CSV table of C-alpha atoms in Angstrom, one decimal:
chain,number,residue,atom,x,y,z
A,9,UNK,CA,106.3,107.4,61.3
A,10,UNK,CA,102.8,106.9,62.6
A,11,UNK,CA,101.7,103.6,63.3
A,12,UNK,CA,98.4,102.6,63.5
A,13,UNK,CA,98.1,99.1,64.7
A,14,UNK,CA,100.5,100.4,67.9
A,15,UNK,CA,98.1,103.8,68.7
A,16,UNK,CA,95.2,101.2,68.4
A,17,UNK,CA,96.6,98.9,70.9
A,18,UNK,CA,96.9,101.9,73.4
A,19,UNK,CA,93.2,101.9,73.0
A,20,UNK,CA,92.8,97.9,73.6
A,21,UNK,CA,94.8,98.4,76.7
A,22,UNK,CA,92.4,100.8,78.3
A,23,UNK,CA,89.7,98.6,77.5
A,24,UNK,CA,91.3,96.0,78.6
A,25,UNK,CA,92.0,98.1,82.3
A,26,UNK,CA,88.6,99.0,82.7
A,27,UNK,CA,86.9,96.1,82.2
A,28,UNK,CA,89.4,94.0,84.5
A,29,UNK,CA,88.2,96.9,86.8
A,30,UNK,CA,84.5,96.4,86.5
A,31,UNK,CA,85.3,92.4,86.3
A,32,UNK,CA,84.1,91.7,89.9
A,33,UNK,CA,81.0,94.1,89.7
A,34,UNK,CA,79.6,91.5,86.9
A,35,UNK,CA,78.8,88.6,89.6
A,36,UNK,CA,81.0,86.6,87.5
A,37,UNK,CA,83.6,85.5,89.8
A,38,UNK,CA,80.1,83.9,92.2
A,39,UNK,CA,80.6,80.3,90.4
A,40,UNK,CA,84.4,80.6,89.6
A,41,UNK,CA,83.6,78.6,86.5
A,42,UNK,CA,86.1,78.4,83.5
A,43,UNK,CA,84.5,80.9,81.1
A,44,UNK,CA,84.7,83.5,83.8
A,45,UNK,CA,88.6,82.1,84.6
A,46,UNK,CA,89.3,82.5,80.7
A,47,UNK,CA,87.7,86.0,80.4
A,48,UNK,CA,89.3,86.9,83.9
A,49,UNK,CA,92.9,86.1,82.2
A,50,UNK,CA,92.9,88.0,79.1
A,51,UNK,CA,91.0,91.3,80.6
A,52,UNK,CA,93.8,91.2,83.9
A,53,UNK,CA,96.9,92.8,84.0
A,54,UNK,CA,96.3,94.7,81.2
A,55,UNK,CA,98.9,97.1,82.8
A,56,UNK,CA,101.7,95.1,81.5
A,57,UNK,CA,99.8,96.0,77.9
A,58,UNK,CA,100.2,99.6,78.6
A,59,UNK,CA,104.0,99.4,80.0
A,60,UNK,CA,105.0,97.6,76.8
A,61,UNK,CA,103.5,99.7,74.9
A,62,UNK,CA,104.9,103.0,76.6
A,63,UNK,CA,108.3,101.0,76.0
A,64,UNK,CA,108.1,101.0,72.1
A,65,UNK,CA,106.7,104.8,72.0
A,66,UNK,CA,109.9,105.4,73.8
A,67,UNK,CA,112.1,104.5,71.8
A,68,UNK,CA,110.0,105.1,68.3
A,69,UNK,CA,109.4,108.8,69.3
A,70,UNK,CA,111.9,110.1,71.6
A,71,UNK,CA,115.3,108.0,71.1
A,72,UNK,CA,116.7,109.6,68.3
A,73,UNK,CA,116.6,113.3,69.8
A,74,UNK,CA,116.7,112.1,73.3
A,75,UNK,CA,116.7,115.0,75.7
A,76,UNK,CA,116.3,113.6,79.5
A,77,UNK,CA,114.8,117.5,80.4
A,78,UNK,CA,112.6,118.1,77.9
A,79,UNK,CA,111.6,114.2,78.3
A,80,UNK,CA,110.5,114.1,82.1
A,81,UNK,CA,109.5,118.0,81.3
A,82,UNK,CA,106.6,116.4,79.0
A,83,UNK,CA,105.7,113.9,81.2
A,84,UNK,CA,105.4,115.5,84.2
A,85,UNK,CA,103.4,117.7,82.6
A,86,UNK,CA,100.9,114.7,80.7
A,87,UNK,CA,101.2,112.1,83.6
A,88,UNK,CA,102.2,113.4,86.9
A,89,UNK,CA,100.2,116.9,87.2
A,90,UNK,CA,96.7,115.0,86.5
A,91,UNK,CA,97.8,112.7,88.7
A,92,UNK,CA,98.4,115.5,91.4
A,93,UNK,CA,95.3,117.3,90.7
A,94,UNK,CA,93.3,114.4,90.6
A,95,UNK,CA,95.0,112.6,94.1
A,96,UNK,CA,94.6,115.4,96.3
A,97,UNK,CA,91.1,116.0,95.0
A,98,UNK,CA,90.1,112.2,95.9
A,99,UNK,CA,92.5,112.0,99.1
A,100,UNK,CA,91.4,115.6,100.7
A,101,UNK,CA,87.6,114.4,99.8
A,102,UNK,CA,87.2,110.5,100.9
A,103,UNK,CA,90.5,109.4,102.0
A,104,UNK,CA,91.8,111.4,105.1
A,105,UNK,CA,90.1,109.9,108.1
A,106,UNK,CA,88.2,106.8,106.0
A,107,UNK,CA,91.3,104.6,104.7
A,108,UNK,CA,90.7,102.3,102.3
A,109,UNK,CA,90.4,98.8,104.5
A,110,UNK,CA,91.1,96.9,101.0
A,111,UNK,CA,94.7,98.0,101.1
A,112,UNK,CA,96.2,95.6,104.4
A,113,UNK,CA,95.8,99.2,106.5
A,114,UNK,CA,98.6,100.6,105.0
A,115,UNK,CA,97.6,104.1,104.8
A,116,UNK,CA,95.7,103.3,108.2
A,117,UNK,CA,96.9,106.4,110.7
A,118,UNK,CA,99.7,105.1,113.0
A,119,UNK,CA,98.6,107.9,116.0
A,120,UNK,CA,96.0,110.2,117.2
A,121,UNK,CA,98.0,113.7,116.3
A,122,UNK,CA,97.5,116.0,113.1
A,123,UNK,CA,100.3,114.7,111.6
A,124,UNK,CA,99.2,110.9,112.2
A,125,UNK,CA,96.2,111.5,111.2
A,126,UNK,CA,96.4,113.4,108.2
A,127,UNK,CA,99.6,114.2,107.2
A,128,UNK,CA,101.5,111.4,107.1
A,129,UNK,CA,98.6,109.7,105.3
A,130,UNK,CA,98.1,112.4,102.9
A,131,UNK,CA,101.7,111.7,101.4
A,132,UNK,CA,101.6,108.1,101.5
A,133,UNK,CA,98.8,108.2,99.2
A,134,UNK,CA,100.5,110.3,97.1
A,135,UNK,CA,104.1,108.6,96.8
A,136,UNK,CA,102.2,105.2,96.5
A,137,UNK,CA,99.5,106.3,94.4
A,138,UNK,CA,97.0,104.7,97.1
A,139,UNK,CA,94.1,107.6,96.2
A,140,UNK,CA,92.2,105.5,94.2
A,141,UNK,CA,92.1,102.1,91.9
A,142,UNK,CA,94.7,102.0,89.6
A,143,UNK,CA,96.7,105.0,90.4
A,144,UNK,CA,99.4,103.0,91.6
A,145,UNK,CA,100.4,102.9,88.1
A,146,UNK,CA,101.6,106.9,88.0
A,147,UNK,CA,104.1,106.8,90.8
A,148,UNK,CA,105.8,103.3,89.2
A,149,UNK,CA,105.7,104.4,85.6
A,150,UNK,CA,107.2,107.9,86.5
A,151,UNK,CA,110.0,106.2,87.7
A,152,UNK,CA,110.5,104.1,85.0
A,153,UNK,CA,110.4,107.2,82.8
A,154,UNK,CA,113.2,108.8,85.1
A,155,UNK,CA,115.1,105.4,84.4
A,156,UNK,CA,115.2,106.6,80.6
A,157,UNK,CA,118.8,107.2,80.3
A,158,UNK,CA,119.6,103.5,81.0
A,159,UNK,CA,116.4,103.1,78.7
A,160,UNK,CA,118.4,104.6,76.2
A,161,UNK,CA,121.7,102.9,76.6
A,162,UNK,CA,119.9,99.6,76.6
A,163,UNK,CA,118.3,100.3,72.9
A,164,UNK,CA,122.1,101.1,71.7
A,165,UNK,CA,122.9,97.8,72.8
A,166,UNK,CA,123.6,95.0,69.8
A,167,UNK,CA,120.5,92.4,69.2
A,168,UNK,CA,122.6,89.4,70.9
A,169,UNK,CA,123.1,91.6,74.4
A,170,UNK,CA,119.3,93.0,73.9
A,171,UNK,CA,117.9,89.6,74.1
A,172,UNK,CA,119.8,88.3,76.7
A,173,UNK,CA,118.9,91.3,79.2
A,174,UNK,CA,115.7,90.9,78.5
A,175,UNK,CA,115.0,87.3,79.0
A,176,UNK,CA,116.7,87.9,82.2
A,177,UNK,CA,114.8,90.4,83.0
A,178,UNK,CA,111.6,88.6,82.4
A,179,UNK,CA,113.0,86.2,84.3
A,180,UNK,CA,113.6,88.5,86.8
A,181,UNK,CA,109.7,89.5,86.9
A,182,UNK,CA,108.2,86.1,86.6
A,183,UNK,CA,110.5,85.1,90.2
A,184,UNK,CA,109.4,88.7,91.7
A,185,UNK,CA,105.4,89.0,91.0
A,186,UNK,CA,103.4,91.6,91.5
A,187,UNK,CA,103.3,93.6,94.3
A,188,UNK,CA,100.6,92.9,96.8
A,189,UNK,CA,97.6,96.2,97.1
A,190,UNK,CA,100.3,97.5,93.9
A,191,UNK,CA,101.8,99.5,96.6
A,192,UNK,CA,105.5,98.5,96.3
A,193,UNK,CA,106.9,101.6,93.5
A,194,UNK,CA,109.9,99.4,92.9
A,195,UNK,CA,108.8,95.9,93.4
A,196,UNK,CA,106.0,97.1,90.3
A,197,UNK,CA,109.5,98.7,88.5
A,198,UNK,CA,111.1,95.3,88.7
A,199,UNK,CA,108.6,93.6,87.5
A,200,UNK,CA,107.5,95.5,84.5
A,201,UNK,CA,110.9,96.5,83.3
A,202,UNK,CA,110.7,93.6,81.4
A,203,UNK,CA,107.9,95.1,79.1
A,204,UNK,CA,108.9,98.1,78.9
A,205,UNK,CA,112.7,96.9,77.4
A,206,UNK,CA,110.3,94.5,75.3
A,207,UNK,CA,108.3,97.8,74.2
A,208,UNK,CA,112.2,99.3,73.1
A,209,UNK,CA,113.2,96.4,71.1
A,210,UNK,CA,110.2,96.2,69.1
A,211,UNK,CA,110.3,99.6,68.5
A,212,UNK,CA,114.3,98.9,67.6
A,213,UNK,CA,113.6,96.2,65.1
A,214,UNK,CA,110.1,96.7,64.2
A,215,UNK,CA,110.0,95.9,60.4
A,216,UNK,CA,111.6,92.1,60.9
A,217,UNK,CA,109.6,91.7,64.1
A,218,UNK,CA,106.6,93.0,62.8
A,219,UNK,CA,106.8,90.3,59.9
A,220,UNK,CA,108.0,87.5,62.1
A,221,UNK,CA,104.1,88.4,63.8
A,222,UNK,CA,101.7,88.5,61.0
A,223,UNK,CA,103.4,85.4,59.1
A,224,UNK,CA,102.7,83.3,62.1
A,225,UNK,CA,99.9,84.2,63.8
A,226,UNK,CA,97.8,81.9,63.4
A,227,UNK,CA,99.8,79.8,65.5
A,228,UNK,CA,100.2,82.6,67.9
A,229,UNK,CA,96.6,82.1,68.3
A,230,UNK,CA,96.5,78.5,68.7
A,231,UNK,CA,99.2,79.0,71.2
A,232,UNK,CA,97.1,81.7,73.3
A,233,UNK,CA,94.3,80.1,73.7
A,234,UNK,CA,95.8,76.9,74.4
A,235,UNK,CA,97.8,78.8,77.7
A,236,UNK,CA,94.6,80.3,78.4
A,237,UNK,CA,92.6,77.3,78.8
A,238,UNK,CA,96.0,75.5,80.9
A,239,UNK,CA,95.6,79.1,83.1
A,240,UNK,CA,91.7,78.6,83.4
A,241,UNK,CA,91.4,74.9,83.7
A,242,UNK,CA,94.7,73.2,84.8
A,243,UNK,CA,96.7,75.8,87.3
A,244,UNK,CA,93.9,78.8,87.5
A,245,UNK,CA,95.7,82.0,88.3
A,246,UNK,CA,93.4,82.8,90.9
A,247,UNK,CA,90.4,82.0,92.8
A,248,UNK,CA,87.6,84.2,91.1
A,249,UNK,CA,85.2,84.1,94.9
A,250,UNK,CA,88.0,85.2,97.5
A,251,UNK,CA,90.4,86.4,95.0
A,252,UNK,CA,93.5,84.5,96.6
A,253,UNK,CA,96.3,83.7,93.8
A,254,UNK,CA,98.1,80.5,94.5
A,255,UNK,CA,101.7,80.7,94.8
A,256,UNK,CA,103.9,80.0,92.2
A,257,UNK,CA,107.5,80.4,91.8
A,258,UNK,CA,107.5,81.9,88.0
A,259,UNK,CA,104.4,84.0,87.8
A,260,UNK,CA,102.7,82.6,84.6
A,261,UNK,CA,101.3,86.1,83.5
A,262,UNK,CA,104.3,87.6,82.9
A,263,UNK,CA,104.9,85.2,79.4
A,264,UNK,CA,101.4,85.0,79.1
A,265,UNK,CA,100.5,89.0,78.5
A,266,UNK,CA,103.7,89.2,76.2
A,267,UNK,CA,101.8,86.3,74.0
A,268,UNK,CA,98.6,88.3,74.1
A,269,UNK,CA,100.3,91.3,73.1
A,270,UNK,CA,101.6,89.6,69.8
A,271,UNK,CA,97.9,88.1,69.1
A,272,UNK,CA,96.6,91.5,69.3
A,273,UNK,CA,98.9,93.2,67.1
A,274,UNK,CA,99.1,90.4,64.4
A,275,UNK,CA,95.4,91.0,64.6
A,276,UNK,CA,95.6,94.8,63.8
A,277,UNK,CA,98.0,94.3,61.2
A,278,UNK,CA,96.6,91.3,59.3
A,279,UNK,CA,93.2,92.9,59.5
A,280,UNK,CA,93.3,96.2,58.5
A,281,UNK,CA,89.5,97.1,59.1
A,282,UNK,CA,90.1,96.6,63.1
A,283,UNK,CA,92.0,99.7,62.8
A,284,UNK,CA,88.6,102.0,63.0
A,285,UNK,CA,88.9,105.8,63.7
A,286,UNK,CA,86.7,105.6,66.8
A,287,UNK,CA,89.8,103.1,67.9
A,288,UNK,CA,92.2,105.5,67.4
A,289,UNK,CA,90.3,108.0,68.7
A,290,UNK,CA,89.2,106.6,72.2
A,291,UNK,CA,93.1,106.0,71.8
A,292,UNK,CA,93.7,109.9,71.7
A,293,UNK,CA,91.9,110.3,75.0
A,294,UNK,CA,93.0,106.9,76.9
A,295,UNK,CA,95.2,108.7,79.6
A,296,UNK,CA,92.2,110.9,80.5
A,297,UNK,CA,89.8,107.8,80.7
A,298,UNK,CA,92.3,106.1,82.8
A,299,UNK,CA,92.5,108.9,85.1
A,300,UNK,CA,89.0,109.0,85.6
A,301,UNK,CA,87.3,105.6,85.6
A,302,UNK,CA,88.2,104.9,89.1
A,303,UNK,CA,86.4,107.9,90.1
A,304,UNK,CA,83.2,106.6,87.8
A,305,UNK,CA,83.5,103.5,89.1
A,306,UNK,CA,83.5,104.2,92.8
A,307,UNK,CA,80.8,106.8,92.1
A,308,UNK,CA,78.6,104.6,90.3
A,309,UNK,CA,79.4,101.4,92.2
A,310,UNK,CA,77.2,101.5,94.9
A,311,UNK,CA,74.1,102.0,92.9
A,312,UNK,CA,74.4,100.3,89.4
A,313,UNK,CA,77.3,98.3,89.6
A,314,UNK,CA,76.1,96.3,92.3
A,315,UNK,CA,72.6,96.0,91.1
A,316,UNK,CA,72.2,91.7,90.9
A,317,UNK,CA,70.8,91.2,87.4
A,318,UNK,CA,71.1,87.4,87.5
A,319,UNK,CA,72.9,88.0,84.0
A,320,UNK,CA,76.3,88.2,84.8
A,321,UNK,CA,77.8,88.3,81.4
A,322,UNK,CA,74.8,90.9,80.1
A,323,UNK,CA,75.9,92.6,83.5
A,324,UNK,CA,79.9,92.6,82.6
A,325,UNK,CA,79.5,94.3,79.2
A,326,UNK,CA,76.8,96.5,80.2
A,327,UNK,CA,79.0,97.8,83.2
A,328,UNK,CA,82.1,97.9,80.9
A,329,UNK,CA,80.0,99.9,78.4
A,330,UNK,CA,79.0,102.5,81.3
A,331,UNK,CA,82.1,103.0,82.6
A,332,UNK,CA,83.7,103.9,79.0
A,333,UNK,CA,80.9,105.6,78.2
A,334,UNK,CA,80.9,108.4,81.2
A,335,UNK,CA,84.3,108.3,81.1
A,336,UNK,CA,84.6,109.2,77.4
A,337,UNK,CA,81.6,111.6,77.9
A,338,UNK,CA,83.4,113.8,80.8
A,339,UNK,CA,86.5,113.8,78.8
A,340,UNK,CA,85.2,115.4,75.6
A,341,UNK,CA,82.9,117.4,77.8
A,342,UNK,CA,85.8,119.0,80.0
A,343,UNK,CA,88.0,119.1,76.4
A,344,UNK,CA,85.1,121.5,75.2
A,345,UNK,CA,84.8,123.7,77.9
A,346,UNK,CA,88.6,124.0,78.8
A,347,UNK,CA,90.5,123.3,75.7
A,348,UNK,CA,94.3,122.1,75.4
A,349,UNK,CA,94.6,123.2,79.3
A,350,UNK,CA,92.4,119.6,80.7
A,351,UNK,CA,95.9,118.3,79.7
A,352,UNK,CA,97.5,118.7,83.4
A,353,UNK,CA,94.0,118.1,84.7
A,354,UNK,CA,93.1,114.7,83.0
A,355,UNK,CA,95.8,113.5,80.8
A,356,UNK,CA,94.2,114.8,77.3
């Protein structure tokens, strides 16, 4: 059964991704004031979005034939081939003997031979997915997919035993965190197993769940916003100028994005005209536009996307609105020229 307001959301996600990506190329994090904290919350971590999602697909589209093969066969083949192609284009291009300082030095050479220099690098940026902004994500979620067995056994699982791993394991994520540069593959696994089993058990019970949603979401709303403005006002997440996050021992995002998730799918379903084909469309082609927008970004940054228009908001959407836009225009322009074969090249 195809669901709409779920293939939709895939689309939100990406949205969501790149425009937490071009957040800090809008000037809006200068004053660190609380309409910039609020925005900052909802468009960040929209990862977690895309894990939770990937969770419920799971379950809804392979469960019931589950065949581990033929499963990491197809994802190899969508996820971890453009990933490949894509890496060692970046890596071989702008990476090997340039490391990216933003990452602690950890891809920094640790000697002056060929293997120091560039070979030793060259993998590292492949296992941790270090080629480029958010390609961390690819070497994570792979594993998680190899995980799938377990994924599996968990969805057989009764409701009562369901529930309790899960709020265990979002437990489990809130005392972990994220990892720091994303470059920990299992310290990431840890913490977004919890969405992803959330993802399953949605999928599992989707028609009670699905009601529970829409018949209160109006004070799912109330409740989001009212988190947001605690996040943004009372215990920020994080300092928008140096981008330091504050310690905490439960990370509040973890609860937070699961809330956000509901908000946006009660929205989908209660309001039936959000679900526009362009939506579904840009939904068609999101793995492709998250492959590429680092490489549009970091192509484009040094020219528009730090371009001071003393507008900061004007400047956010306009950014967010290039980068989709070039993304969405190479996508359909390599899907023309190369047909059903860009799949293991870009993701579509």
């Amino acid at each position: 059964m195809f669901i709409l307001s779920m293939h939709s959301l895939r689309a939100i996600a990406m949205l969501l991704i790149v425009a937490g990506h071009c957040f800090p190329f809008s000037f809006l994090y200068r004053d660190n004031d609380l309409w910039g904290q609020l925005v900052f919350n909802v468009i960040s971590n929209g990862s977690s979005l895309f894990v939770l999602i990937s969770g419920f697909f799971f379950h809804h589209v392979f469960y019931a034939r589950f065949d581990y093969g033929r499963f990491l066969k197809k994802k190899i083949k969508n996820v971890v081939c453009p990933y490949l192609f894509l890496s060692v284009i970046v890596v071989l291009l702008f990476r090997l003997g340039q490391p990216d300082p933003r990452l602690g030095g950890f891809f920094e050479p640790q000697g002056t031979g060929i293997i120091d220099l560039y070979l030793i690098p060259f993998i590292k940026y492949l296992i941790f997915g270090g080629a480029t902004t958010a390609y961390w994500y690819i070497p994570f979620i792979f594993l998680m997919f190899c995980l799938s067995p377990l994924h599996k056994k968990y969805a057989d699982l009764g409701l009562v035993s369901s529930l309790v791993i899960l709020l265990l394991s979002f437990l489990l994520s809130m005392l972990v965190h994220r990892p720091q540069y994303n470059l920990n593959v299992f310290q990431s696994l840890i913490y977004y197993q919890s969405f992803y089993l959330a993802g399953i058990l949605f999928s599992k019970y989707y028609q009670p769940v699905s009601q529970w949603i829409v018949r209160n979401l109006h004070f799912l709303i109330l409740v989001f916003l009212l988190c947001n403005f605690a996040m943004a006002y009372v215990y920020p997440v994080a300092n928008l100028q140096d981008g330091t996050v504050p310690y905490t021992i439960l990370e509040r995002y973890v609860p937070f994005k699961l809330l956000e998730f509901f908000v946006l799918y009660g929205l989908f379903e209660r309001f039936a005209f959000l679900n526009v084909k362009p939506l579904s469309w840009f939904a068609d082609m999101s793995f492709a536009v998250y492959f590429i927008h680092p490489i549009v970004i970091a192509g484009i940054k040094e020219h528009w996307l730090k371009f001071d228009l003393s507008l900061p908001w004007i400047q956010f959407w306009l950014s967010c609105f290039l980068v989709i836009a070039v993304c969405m225009l190479l996508a359909v322009s390599l899907k023309k020229a190369f047909g059903d074969r860009t799949r293991v090249f870009v993701g579509w």
